[in-house]
Structure formats: structure tokens, C-alpha cells
XYZ file of C-alpha atoms in Angstrom:
588
model
C 148.650 14.387 163.078
C 145.298 12.612 163.536
C 143.624 11.558 160.314
C 140.602 13.387 158.922
C 138.443 10.495 160.119
C 139.656 11.081 163.674
C 138.770 14.767 163.342
C 135.273 13.876 162.118
C 134.859 11.499 165.044
C 135.990 14.167 167.494
C 133.108 16.351 166.297
C 130.307 13.741 166.339
C 130.502 10.014 167.044
C 128.877 7.151 168.867
C 125.292 7.116 170.039
C 124.809 10.832 169.267
C 125.020 10.078 165.518
C 121.500 8.663 165.705
C 119.923 12.050 166.353
C 121.579 13.527 163.273
C 120.679 10.463 161.223
C 117.018 10.894 162.123
C 117.125 14.567 161.148
C 118.555 13.736 157.731
C 115.932 10.996 157.350
C 113.160 13.507 157.970
C 114.606 16.121 155.617
C 115.712 13.708 152.867
C 118.905 12.716 151.092
C 119.658 16.145 149.641
C 119.720 17.649 153.140
C 123.196 16.149 153.644
C 125.586 18.926 152.556
C 127.664 17.707 149.632
C 130.905 18.920 151.177
C 130.094 17.035 154.409
C 128.989 13.749 152.865
C 132.277 11.908 153.434
C 132.215 12.853 157.117
C 128.606 11.817 157.628
C 129.003 8.587 155.687
C 131.919 7.669 157.962
C 129.827 8.438 161.049
C 126.749 6.584 159.766
C 128.793 3.364 159.772
C 128.546 3.369 163.561
C 124.812 2.817 163.103
C 125.325 0.066 160.539
C 125.058 2.093 157.309
C 127.572 2.082 154.474
C 126.928 4.388 151.548
C 126.932 2.322 148.354
C 129.278 2.823 145.421
C 129.489 5.500 142.707
C 126.351 5.667 140.608
C 124.220 4.568 143.563
C 124.173 7.860 145.449
C 121.448 8.113 148.117
C 121.400 4.317 148.665
C 122.929 2.510 151.632
C 123.862 -0.976 152.708
C 122.457 -1.701 156.165
C 124.109 -4.245 158.458
C 122.189 -5.830 161.330
C 124.265 -7.328 164.112
C 123.311 -10.716 165.528
C 125.855 -11.676 168.209
C 127.175 -15.198 167.703
C 124.775 -15.480 164.766
C 121.761 -16.081 167.019
C 118.438 -14.976 165.511
C 115.807 -15.460 168.172
C 112.221 -16.612 167.531
C 110.246 -13.913 165.756
C 113.276 -11.978 164.540
C 113.812 -13.687 161.173
C 110.295 -12.839 160.044
C 110.908 -9.151 160.721
C 114.246 -9.301 158.890
C 112.481 -10.771 155.867
C 109.719 -8.185 156.029
C 112.206 -5.325 156.188
C 114.130 -6.760 153.237
C 110.981 -7.132 151.153
C 109.600 -3.692 151.948
C 112.709 -1.516 152.030
C 115.588 -3.302 150.236
C 114.358 -3.065 146.647
C 116.326 -0.770 144.397
C 116.071 0.621 140.884
C 117.549 -2.481 139.218
C 117.197 -6.241 139.560
C 119.942 -8.785 140.118
C 119.465 -11.458 137.410
C 120.268 -14.278 139.824
C 118.619 -13.112 143.045
C 115.850 -10.712 142.059
C 115.142 -7.389 143.712
C 114.984 -8.041 147.467
C 117.260 -10.313 149.457
C 119.352 -10.766 152.584
C 123.085 -11.402 152.606
C 124.363 -13.580 155.448
C 127.954 -12.491 156.141
C 131.213 -14.104 157.211
C 130.742 -12.389 160.588
C 127.328 -13.917 161.299
C 125.523 -10.675 160.476
C 122.870 -9.611 157.969
C 123.266 -7.099 155.154
C 120.485 -5.388 153.204
C 120.980 -3.188 150.150
C 119.255 -0.253 148.422
C 118.231 1.264 151.768
C 117.076 4.901 151.534
C 117.861 7.249 154.383
C 114.230 8.405 154.496
C 113.198 4.859 155.538
C 115.659 4.545 158.427
C 113.244 5.556 161.246
C 110.646 2.974 160.198
C 113.278 0.267 159.738
C 114.823 0.967 163.135
C 111.402 0.835 164.761
C 110.610 -2.538 163.197
C 113.995 -4.052 164.073
C 114.073 -2.738 167.605
C 110.540 -3.992 168.285
C 111.976 -7.535 168.249
C 115.313 -6.770 169.884
C 117.423 -6.295 166.749
C 119.767 -3.372 166.136
C 122.259 -1.958 163.660
C 124.209 -0.238 166.445
C 127.979 -0.651 165.969
C 127.468 -3.169 163.176
C 130.130 -1.103 161.381
C 132.448 1.722 162.392
C 135.467 2.082 164.672
C 134.117 0.112 167.595
C 133.118 -3.345 168.789
C 131.775 -5.201 165.756
C 129.405 -8.165 165.828
C 130.813 -10.794 168.197
C 131.332 -14.129 166.457
C 131.653 -17.665 167.701
C 130.424 -21.203 167.335
C 126.954 -20.756 165.785
C 125.551 -23.732 167.708
C 126.913 -22.738 171.104
C 124.674 -24.261 173.770
C 123.344 -26.817 171.288
C 126.574 -28.600 170.409
C 127.729 -32.003 171.627
C 131.337 -31.019 170.961
C 131.611 -28.038 173.285
C 133.558 -27.726 176.522
C 131.903 -24.445 177.506
C 128.629 -22.947 176.339
C 130.069 -19.788 174.813
C 126.725 -18.177 173.953
C 126.209 -16.553 177.405
C 129.792 -15.258 177.210
C 129.270 -13.710 173.775
C 125.872 -12.336 174.774
C 127.375 -10.772 177.920
C 130.127 -9.094 175.885
C 127.535 -7.795 173.439
C 125.375 -6.341 176.198
C 128.382 -4.893 178.043
C 130.204 -3.122 175.236
C 127.565 -2.123 172.689
C 127.042 1.591 173.234
C 129.510 1.814 176.125
C 130.892 5.358 175.982
C 134.353 4.187 177.033
C 134.631 1.904 173.998
C 132.595 3.524 171.216
C 135.502 5.343 169.536
C 138.445 3.048 168.832
C 141.245 3.651 166.307
C 139.634 1.129 163.931
C 137.220 -1.815 164.018
C 137.439 -4.306 166.912
C 136.543 -7.896 166.066
C 136.030 -10.422 168.864
C 135.528 -14.202 168.717
C 134.474 -16.556 171.521
C 134.907 -20.304 171.073
C 133.739 -22.946 173.519
C 133.964 -26.109 171.429
C 136.792 -28.448 170.501
C 136.519 -27.678 166.771
C 137.720 -24.065 166.642
C 134.725 -22.896 164.619
C 134.791 -19.442 166.202
C 137.773 -18.722 163.913
C 139.541 -16.864 166.690
C 142.824 -16.942 164.791
C 141.652 -14.227 162.374
C 140.125 -11.877 164.960
C 141.523 -8.924 166.886
C 140.656 -10.676 170.147
C 139.951 -14.363 170.638
C 138.808 -16.355 173.637
C 139.490 -20.072 173.140
C 138.653 -23.008 175.462
C 141.379 -24.018 177.888
C 141.732 -25.748 181.247
C 143.650 -24.291 184.193
C 144.006 -26.087 187.522
C 141.010 -28.274 186.731
C 138.774 -25.343 185.753
C 137.533 -24.650 182.250
C 137.942 -21.137 180.935
C 139.587 -19.376 178.015
C 143.054 -18.653 176.730
C 143.441 -15.244 175.129
C 144.884 -14.434 171.718
C 145.264 -10.956 170.230
C 146.031 -9.393 166.868
C 144.559 -11.565 164.115
C 143.120 -10.264 160.856
C 143.171 -10.682 157.086
C 142.711 -7.208 155.613
C 144.828 -5.787 152.811
C 147.966 -7.814 152.135
C 148.926 -7.945 155.816
C 147.264 -11.092 157.248
C 148.107 -12.130 160.788
C 147.059 -14.965 163.021
C 146.172 -13.883 166.549
C 149.078 -14.258 168.964
C 149.000 -16.014 172.344
C 149.567 -13.466 175.149
C 149.885 -16.151 177.861
C 146.662 -15.317 179.684
C 143.931 -17.644 180.911
C 140.652 -16.198 182.130
C 137.642 -17.792 183.851
C 134.239 -17.148 182.322
C 133.234 -14.482 184.855
C 136.395 -12.432 184.141
C 136.051 -12.413 180.347
C 134.422 -8.929 180.246
C 137.220 -7.486 182.409
C 139.967 -8.793 180.134
C 138.042 -7.956 176.959
C 137.378 -4.428 178.206
C 140.982 -4.031 179.274
C 142.296 -5.007 175.849
C 139.729 -2.822 174.099
C 140.832 0.137 176.242
C 144.492 -0.683 175.572
C 143.770 -0.550 171.851
C 141.789 2.679 172.317
C 144.694 4.360 174.094
C 147.701 2.982 172.201
C 146.364 2.193 168.727
C 147.575 4.362 165.850
C 145.186 7.262 165.136
C 147.606 8.986 162.755
C 147.559 6.319 160.027
C 144.362 4.332 159.433
C 146.233 1.691 157.461
C 148.318 1.002 160.558
C 145.449 1.381 163.036
C 144.525 -2.285 163.610
C 145.748 -3.958 166.782
C 147.669 -6.562 164.776
C 150.221 -3.867 164.007
C 150.464 -2.879 167.678
C 151.146 -6.535 168.547
C 153.808 -6.563 165.801
C 155.443 -3.509 167.369
C 155.156 -4.477 171.023
C 155.192 -8.255 170.963
C 152.750 -10.436 172.949
C 154.664 -10.061 176.217
C 154.399 -6.268 176.281
C 150.688 -6.483 175.448
C 150.277 -8.756 178.469
C 152.404 -6.505 180.702
C 150.509 -3.326 179.815
C 147.163 -5.091 180.204
C 148.218 -6.241 183.668
C 149.734 -2.954 184.801
C 147.183 -0.494 183.448
C 143.860 -2.153 182.680
C 142.951 -4.964 185.100
C 142.959 -4.968 188.903
C 143.600 -8.682 189.451
C 146.521 -10.995 188.788
C 146.298 -12.466 185.311
C 146.829 -16.255 185.355
C 149.176 -17.695 182.756
C 147.713 -19.624 179.851
C 146.038 -22.954 180.513
C 146.063 -26.174 178.526
C 144.266 -25.426 175.276
C 142.205 -27.681 172.989
C 143.752 -26.548 169.718
C 145.014 -30.047 168.924
C 141.350 -31.030 168.520
C 140.445 -28.225 166.098
C 138.872 -29.552 162.891
C 136.978 -26.542 161.537
C 138.332 -25.542 158.098
C 141.409 -27.621 158.849
C 141.601 -29.311 155.446
C 141.987 -32.660 157.182
C 138.705 -34.053 155.816
C 137.897 -35.473 159.235
C 135.711 -34.299 162.079
C 133.159 -31.527 162.101
C 134.430 -29.235 159.358
C 131.382 -26.957 159.151
C 127.740 -26.887 160.304
C 125.960 -27.957 157.122
C 123.901 -31.116 157.523
C 121.848 -32.782 160.254
C 123.412 -32.891 163.723
C 122.131 -34.083 167.079
C 121.920 -31.636 169.964
C 122.621 -32.616 173.595
C 118.888 -32.449 174.359
C 118.047 -35.070 171.735
C 116.678 -32.608 169.200
C 118.588 -31.760 166.019
C 119.919 -28.732 164.260
C 119.890 -28.648 160.467
C 122.503 -26.596 158.657
C 121.376 -25.329 155.253
C 123.782 -24.337 152.498
C 123.092 -20.827 151.181
C 125.199 -20.418 148.064
C 127.364 -17.274 148.533
C 125.188 -16.343 151.515
C 122.385 -14.647 149.579
C 118.716 -15.527 150.200
C 115.687 -13.899 148.603
C 113.300 -12.069 150.934
C 110.429 -14.448 150.148
C 112.683 -17.396 150.973
C 113.696 -15.732 154.246
C 110.043 -15.398 155.205
C 109.366 -19.020 154.278
C 112.366 -20.156 156.314
C 111.030 -18.203 159.297
C 107.747 -20.085 158.981
C 109.506 -23.458 158.711
C 111.673 -22.706 161.751
C 108.503 -22.026 163.747
C 106.727 -25.106 162.388
C 109.510 -27.634 162.835
C 111.797 -26.087 165.458
C 111.697 -23.448 168.171
C 111.664 -20.562 165.706
C 115.341 -19.881 166.349
C 117.738 -19.616 163.401
C 121.489 -19.149 163.543
C 124.016 -17.799 161.055
C 127.456 -19.255 160.428
C 130.749 -17.700 159.392
C 130.437 -19.634 156.142
C 127.370 -17.576 155.109
C 124.957 -20.432 155.872
C 121.887 -20.746 158.113
C 120.981 -23.261 160.794
C 117.508 -24.207 162.016
C 117.752 -25.440 165.615
C 115.632 -27.593 167.933
C 114.036 -29.886 165.358
C 112.611 -33.080 166.981
C 113.904 -36.311 165.437
C 110.413 -37.356 164.342
C 110.063 -34.132 162.285
C 113.383 -34.349 160.419
C 112.036 -36.186 157.382
C 109.153 -33.769 156.943
C 111.393 -30.738 157.385
C 114.093 -31.921 154.995
C 111.395 -32.764 152.420
C 110.175 -29.168 152.290
C 110.573 -27.627 148.789
C 112.677 -24.748 150.152
C 115.403 -27.226 151.089
C 115.825 -28.230 147.464
C 117.422 -24.809 146.962
C 119.087 -24.556 150.392
C 120.255 -28.103 150.842
C 121.639 -29.746 154.000
C 123.584 -32.039 151.649
C 125.105 -29.883 148.890
C 127.960 -30.701 146.535
C 131.453 -29.809 147.842
C 131.770 -26.904 145.413
C 128.495 -25.327 146.521
C 129.165 -26.132 150.162
C 132.580 -24.493 150.025
C 131.700 -21.292 148.159
C 132.003 -17.908 149.830
C 131.849 -14.522 148.113
C 131.900 -10.917 149.292
C 129.617 -8.116 148.062
C 131.744 -7.192 145.044
C 131.284 -4.322 142.589
C 127.519 -4.708 142.755
C 127.515 -2.332 145.737
C 131.035 -1.947 147.160
C 133.298 0.959 146.238
C 136.432 -0.973 147.204
C 135.819 -4.063 145.105
C 137.525 -4.463 141.729
C 135.367 -7.272 140.264
C 131.876 -8.756 140.349
C 131.677 -11.565 142.898
C 128.317 -13.003 144.017
C 126.840 -13.984 140.659
C 130.226 -15.074 139.368
C 130.873 -17.442 142.274
C 127.366 -18.896 141.866
C 128.229 -19.703 138.258
C 131.650 -21.046 139.187
C 130.135 -23.401 141.768
C 127.493 -24.709 139.379
C 129.991 -25.267 136.573
C 132.477 -27.003 138.861
C 129.721 -29.199 140.281
C 128.930 -30.465 136.797
C 132.450 -30.679 135.388
C 134.926 -31.504 138.155
C 135.191 -34.510 140.464
C 137.114 -34.255 143.693
C 138.635 -37.380 145.240
C 136.040 -39.417 147.123
C 137.720 -38.589 150.440
C 137.305 -34.823 149.912
C 133.809 -33.785 150.950
C 134.925 -30.306 152.010
C 136.631 -27.989 149.559
C 136.599 -24.252 150.112
C 136.707 -21.643 147.341
C 136.509 -18.038 148.535
C 136.130 -15.120 146.122
C 137.006 -11.664 147.428
C 136.599 -8.616 145.222
C 139.691 -6.841 146.548
C 142.440 -7.078 149.155
C 140.104 -6.092 152.015
C 139.437 -9.850 152.328
C 135.785 -9.754 153.390
C 135.375 -13.239 151.879
C 138.353 -14.473 153.938
C 140.246 -15.785 150.888
C 143.515 -16.436 152.706
C 141.951 -19.337 154.648
C 140.497 -21.273 151.698
C 141.699 -24.281 149.732
C 141.460 -22.098 146.641
C 141.637 -18.347 147.182
C 140.408 -15.900 144.554
C 141.122 -12.156 144.724
C 139.835 -9.504 142.326
C 142.241 -7.900 139.851
C 142.260 -6.527 136.297
C 144.172 -7.693 133.214
C 144.019 -7.481 129.423
C 142.797 -10.247 127.131
C 142.766 -10.039 123.342
C 143.758 -6.422 123.768
C 140.753 -5.577 125.940
C 140.645 -4.817 129.709
C 138.857 -7.637 131.559
C 138.134 -8.693 135.119
C 140.663 -11.141 136.510
C 141.520 -13.024 139.678
C 144.657 -13.891 141.580
C 144.678 -17.557 142.644
C 146.002 -18.712 145.999
C 146.178 -22.243 147.371
C 146.264 -24.178 150.622
C 144.897 -21.829 153.273
C 142.915 -22.948 156.295
C 142.602 -23.025 160.074
C 142.691 -25.947 162.515
C 145.445 -26.708 165.017
C 148.129 -25.225 162.743
C 146.491 -22.490 160.658
C 148.006 -21.529 157.348
C 147.524 -18.648 154.937
C 147.167 -19.423 151.238
C 150.142 -19.103 148.905
C 149.352 -16.739 146.008
C 150.729 -18.682 143.066
C 149.031 -17.428 139.878
C 148.235 -13.778 139.222
C 145.684 -11.941 137.093
C 143.945 -14.905 135.501
C 141.053 -13.734 133.261
C 137.838 -14.537 135.099
C 136.490 -16.818 132.376
C 139.620 -18.991 132.572
C 139.424 -19.585 136.316
C 137.033 -22.598 136.237
C 139.310 -24.325 133.736
C 142.298 -23.528 135.937
C 140.550 -25.097 138.951
C 139.596 -28.202 136.936
C 143.180 -28.682 135.739
C 144.501 -28.170 139.250
C 142.116 -30.744 140.740
C 143.001 -33.266 138.026
C 146.715 -32.736 138.676
C 146.112 -33.112 142.406
C 144.284 -36.426 141.909
C 147.014 -37.739 139.606
C 149.978 -36.708 141.752
C 148.862 -36.976 145.386
C 150.770 -39.477 147.517
C 149.390 -41.847 150.151
C 146.037 -40.151 150.543
C 147.401 -36.615 150.844
C 144.772 -33.999 151.534
C 144.692 -31.007 149.222
C 146.206 -28.820 151.924
C 149.052 -31.302 152.522
C 149.591 -31.485 148.770
C 149.973 -27.711 148.579
C 152.190 -27.482 151.665
C 154.672 -30.012 150.239
C 155.235 -28.115 146.961
C 156.805 -24.761 146.175
C 154.904 -21.933 144.517
C 156.525 -22.439 141.113
C 155.491 -26.104 141.023
C 151.967 -25.248 142.100
C 151.653 -22.531 139.453
C 152.548 -25.119 136.812
C 149.647 -27.284 137.986
C 146.980 -24.576 137.608
C 146.981 -24.012 133.809
C 144.275 -21.393 133.143
C 142.030 -22.441 130.265
C 138.890 -21.362 128.474
C 136.033 -23.868 128.705
C 132.326 -23.883 127.918
C 131.862 -21.798 131.066
C 130.506 -18.406 130.069
C 131.195 -15.351 132.208
C 128.837 -12.440 131.444
C 130.766 -9.941 133.579
C 134.156 -9.767 131.899
C 133.772 -6.028 131.266
C 134.891 -3.553 133.915
C 131.912 -3.650 136.271
C 133.520 -1.004 138.474
C 132.869 1.534 135.727
C 129.128 0.853 135.588
C 126.484 2.254 137.916
C 125.125 -1.288 138.421
C 126.838 -4.325 136.877
C 123.606 -6.016 135.756
C 121.704 -2.999 134.420
C 120.728 -2.857 130.739
C 122.329 0.577 130.449
C 125.570 -0.009 132.256
C 127.314 3.352 132.087
C 127.369 5.831 134.939
C 125.169 8.337 133.100
C 122.287 5.825 133.023
C 122.001 5.807 136.818
C 118.763 7.131 138.325
C 120.635 8.103 141.490
C 120.413 10.116 143.587
C 116.765 9.545 144.373
C 114.253 10.836 146.873
C 112.421 8.873 149.548
C 110.126 7.343 146.920
C 113.025 6.112 144.820
C 112.437 8.764 142.151
C 115.406 10.629 140.645
C 116.033 14.000 142.218
C 115.815 17.002 139.932
C 119.280 18.567 139.525
C 119.602 21.702 141.645
C 120.403 23.938 138.654
C 117.353 22.872 136.562
């Protein structure tokens, strides 16, 4: 039997949700019938809105899609203005204040504390500069990811930006593809570094040569969610650039028609590839969904992939100053855990206009890139005070930090994440020294098994759990080691479970010291992990209390807002009206 979500979607889904959303916005939060809230919240995702967690009723997270991470001139200023005007809630974050943007691991933007009454004005402002929340969430084509400097990269074989942009324009709002069994994540890579991270996407187009022509090989069925990670599988198809939409649409339709709508846990295409195998996927695509002969796979460039490879060579991410083919430069700025205050966003927009073309791009490592900076302006740009906070030359621990939303807003998360990872990175920077040949070291903190922070592909993977310490329940983390991408991608091995959160920095310090003492012949950290079994690795971690202080050891999932002075659910002002004032209970 179809799930309840499928039944809700059968009633209302896709573009038509907008009309209902606008009606609720006009009438106010309490116009949404309580017994229909779950259905409407599921539908609202299609227009980029997730209802926030318990205790924050009437507030939403809004996601803005930016295909391939490209924010065109003029758009960043509007994003900052929207964040400053509409994304301020009833409580302040002690680290980031009361209005900020989150850059995501899918090159999108997330805003919090959005009230439904403000949606029409926000949509009008975003759409006036070509931005949209359409299909930023929901069971449809999500934001298309890829190399964030496509078209401005000296390492690319194909400029993948027009390909990604074409897919975005073709399939956003297309009635034939708006209602899929689950989310549909697509990556397009044109460079020789693999920075599109196609391996962890439902559908990946990767550069390959066939009969002297450059195009793309096709992989299907990657993903990290839950405890079922998969790398995308090669289906032995090569496609020229002009045929990419046909193959992408064919595979999207195949997923639409054959994906599991009876069990949402099993509804991702990775499970269909498990069941069918790559050859059957190719056969059905050929027989039912394309009207031309599919060429077999071409010669790929995977042996050149360096992005998140752990090899400590090549172009491992986009932080720093890099020359473009036109002689200008792009400057990648490190945004610790991907969160930037609204005032800083507005200042960055001004700097991008002053020193570059006004264009800014987002990376899958939650960082930002300012493009088109002339060489003669680099010194002035990099001397700007804002770049002291968002450095193009950060320490490895700050450079490698990624964190998901966590219990601050997310109902799925088990632990606090953003502020904790900020503190981890700062403590590690001051207390731990990596080997001199390790400039890149990735630590990803995900609040649950949904893996939004992509923990399985980090040098050190952290995953939210609970445990008891001194007889009290505390927040804890599982620790995994040795994940990454590159030519031969590898998922992390989970080797130490339920470590109290305040003992994790000490565990990482002890691990790094053991690595430095025991590595052989210049082993990289990933090679070191690969050559040892899980029991040996667990012995090298040694959780330990240090002078690191973690203020969020209590169960933040049981508070209405982790950083509020009154942190129980009864202290919440939610739900509120369009002015942010608590609604009077109906029976008063």
C-alpha cells in the first residue's frame, strides 16, 4: 500500500502547493488545521520550507536553491537582506547572533525562523533577482551540484556550468518529474578533480572521452543517508553534452515509475540499483526511456581525482587564491561550519562587487568563493577586515570542519552540532599539530544518521548519539575514520561508539599523536587507517577529558531551543503570529 506521504501527494503536490501556501500566509499560522499539519508540512517542502522542531511551532527553515552554487551579481545582497529582515527568531545563538545564512553541503542556502506570514514578501524579493525556493526540498529534483568554479577553472575538461544550468531550467517545475518516490540528487562534474562529488549522488555525470569527443560517463545510485551508504554505480553509458537532459530525464522517469512508493525508507534509487543491478538499469533506460542508442562508457578521468582524496596532493578543495583561465583569480573563503551572519553576507556582497564581478559561488564544503578578482586587486581584497574571520588561509582544523543543522532546528538530530564543531575546531587548532605534510584534514559532525554533514567521507567522522556519564544522560558521538573520495572512494570505518561529547577533542588529539608516532614512510592519514583493523584503530583513539569545555552536554533535543536561558519546552513562545508574538491558546 502507498505510504501516507504518497496519499498526501496524490491530493496536492508540485507547483499547485504555492497557491495553498499563499492562502495560509494571508490567514496566518493558526489557519493550518492541526490535524492536517503533517500533510501540509510535507507538501511545503516542495517549495523549500521545512517546519522546525518541537518547541518552535510556526517557524520554518527556508532553503534557496542555487544550481551549481552560482550566486549571480546582485543576488547575494538580496539573500543577506532577506536573512536580516525575516530570519530573526525569539532567541539568539550565542556564537552567531540572531540572523544568519547557512551555506549547505549541496551548494544551497538555508535561513531559519521564517514565519509563514512573511512568505509572499520573501518570494517576491527572491524572485525579483532570479532566485527561488522551488524544489529546494521535497520528492523531486533537488539543487544540482557540481564543481563550484565551473567555467573558471584551469583544471576542467568541460565547462559543466551550462550543463547544470540546462538541467535546472529543464526539470525544475516539470510536471513529469515533480513527484518522485523520494528526493533526486544530481551532480555534474567537468574537471579532473572530482569535486562534484558524483559518487554520493543519485545521478552523476562525470567527464569522459569517447572516440575523441569529450562528454560524460553516467553513474547511478549513490547516497549516504541512514546507515545504508552507497557509492554511485557505473551503468556503462557515455553521453555527449547535448544528450545529457535526455539521459537525465530518462533516469528520473525510470525512478518515478519503478521506485518504491510503499516504503519511504526503501524509496531511494540506490536500493533499486541494489535490486536490479547496473545492467538492468541500463537496459530499462534504453528500452523504455530514450529513443537513441546509448553509447557504452568512455575513458574516464577518475585516476586524476584529487578532491577529498586524502592524498594531500593536488587541488583538494577551493579555499585559497587560484588563477582563472582568463587571468583573473577566484578567492575561496573558509566559512567555519558554513554559517555567516547576515551583516557579513551583506558586506561580502559589497566586496564581491568592489573587487570582482559581483558573482559569488558556494561549495559543497560550506564555503564561499569570490570570482573574477583582477591580480592587481588581490592584496587589497585579502586585506579586508572581513577576511580575518573568513580566511583564504585557515588552519587545517577550521578548513576541514563541516557540521549539519543539529538540534538547534532539526527534529531528526540527536545532538547540538554547529556551535560544538566551532569549539572543536578552535580547540584543536590551539592544541593539536598535524604532520607538516597534512594541510587538509576533514572532520564532519552530523547530528544523526541522515548524514547531512556527509560524515562517511571525512578523515574523522562524528555522528550524534546519547550515552550516560557519571550517571547522567549526556550527548555523545560515534567516531569513524578514514573516509573520502578520489579515484577509489572509501566510507569511514566506525570504530568507537558513544563517546561523551566533551571527550571527543581529547580522543582526536590522542589519535593524531598516535598517527604521527606510528605512520610508516610518509603514510597519509587515510592510508594509515586503511592498513589497520577497527580494533587497532579503536585502541588509538583513547577518549579523554581536557580543558575543552562543552556547554551542551545536556539533552538539547528536550529543550525548545538549545541556547535559551529557559531551556525546557514550556518556556517556548511558540507558536507565534506574523509579528512573532505568542498566540493566545484557543481555549483562553
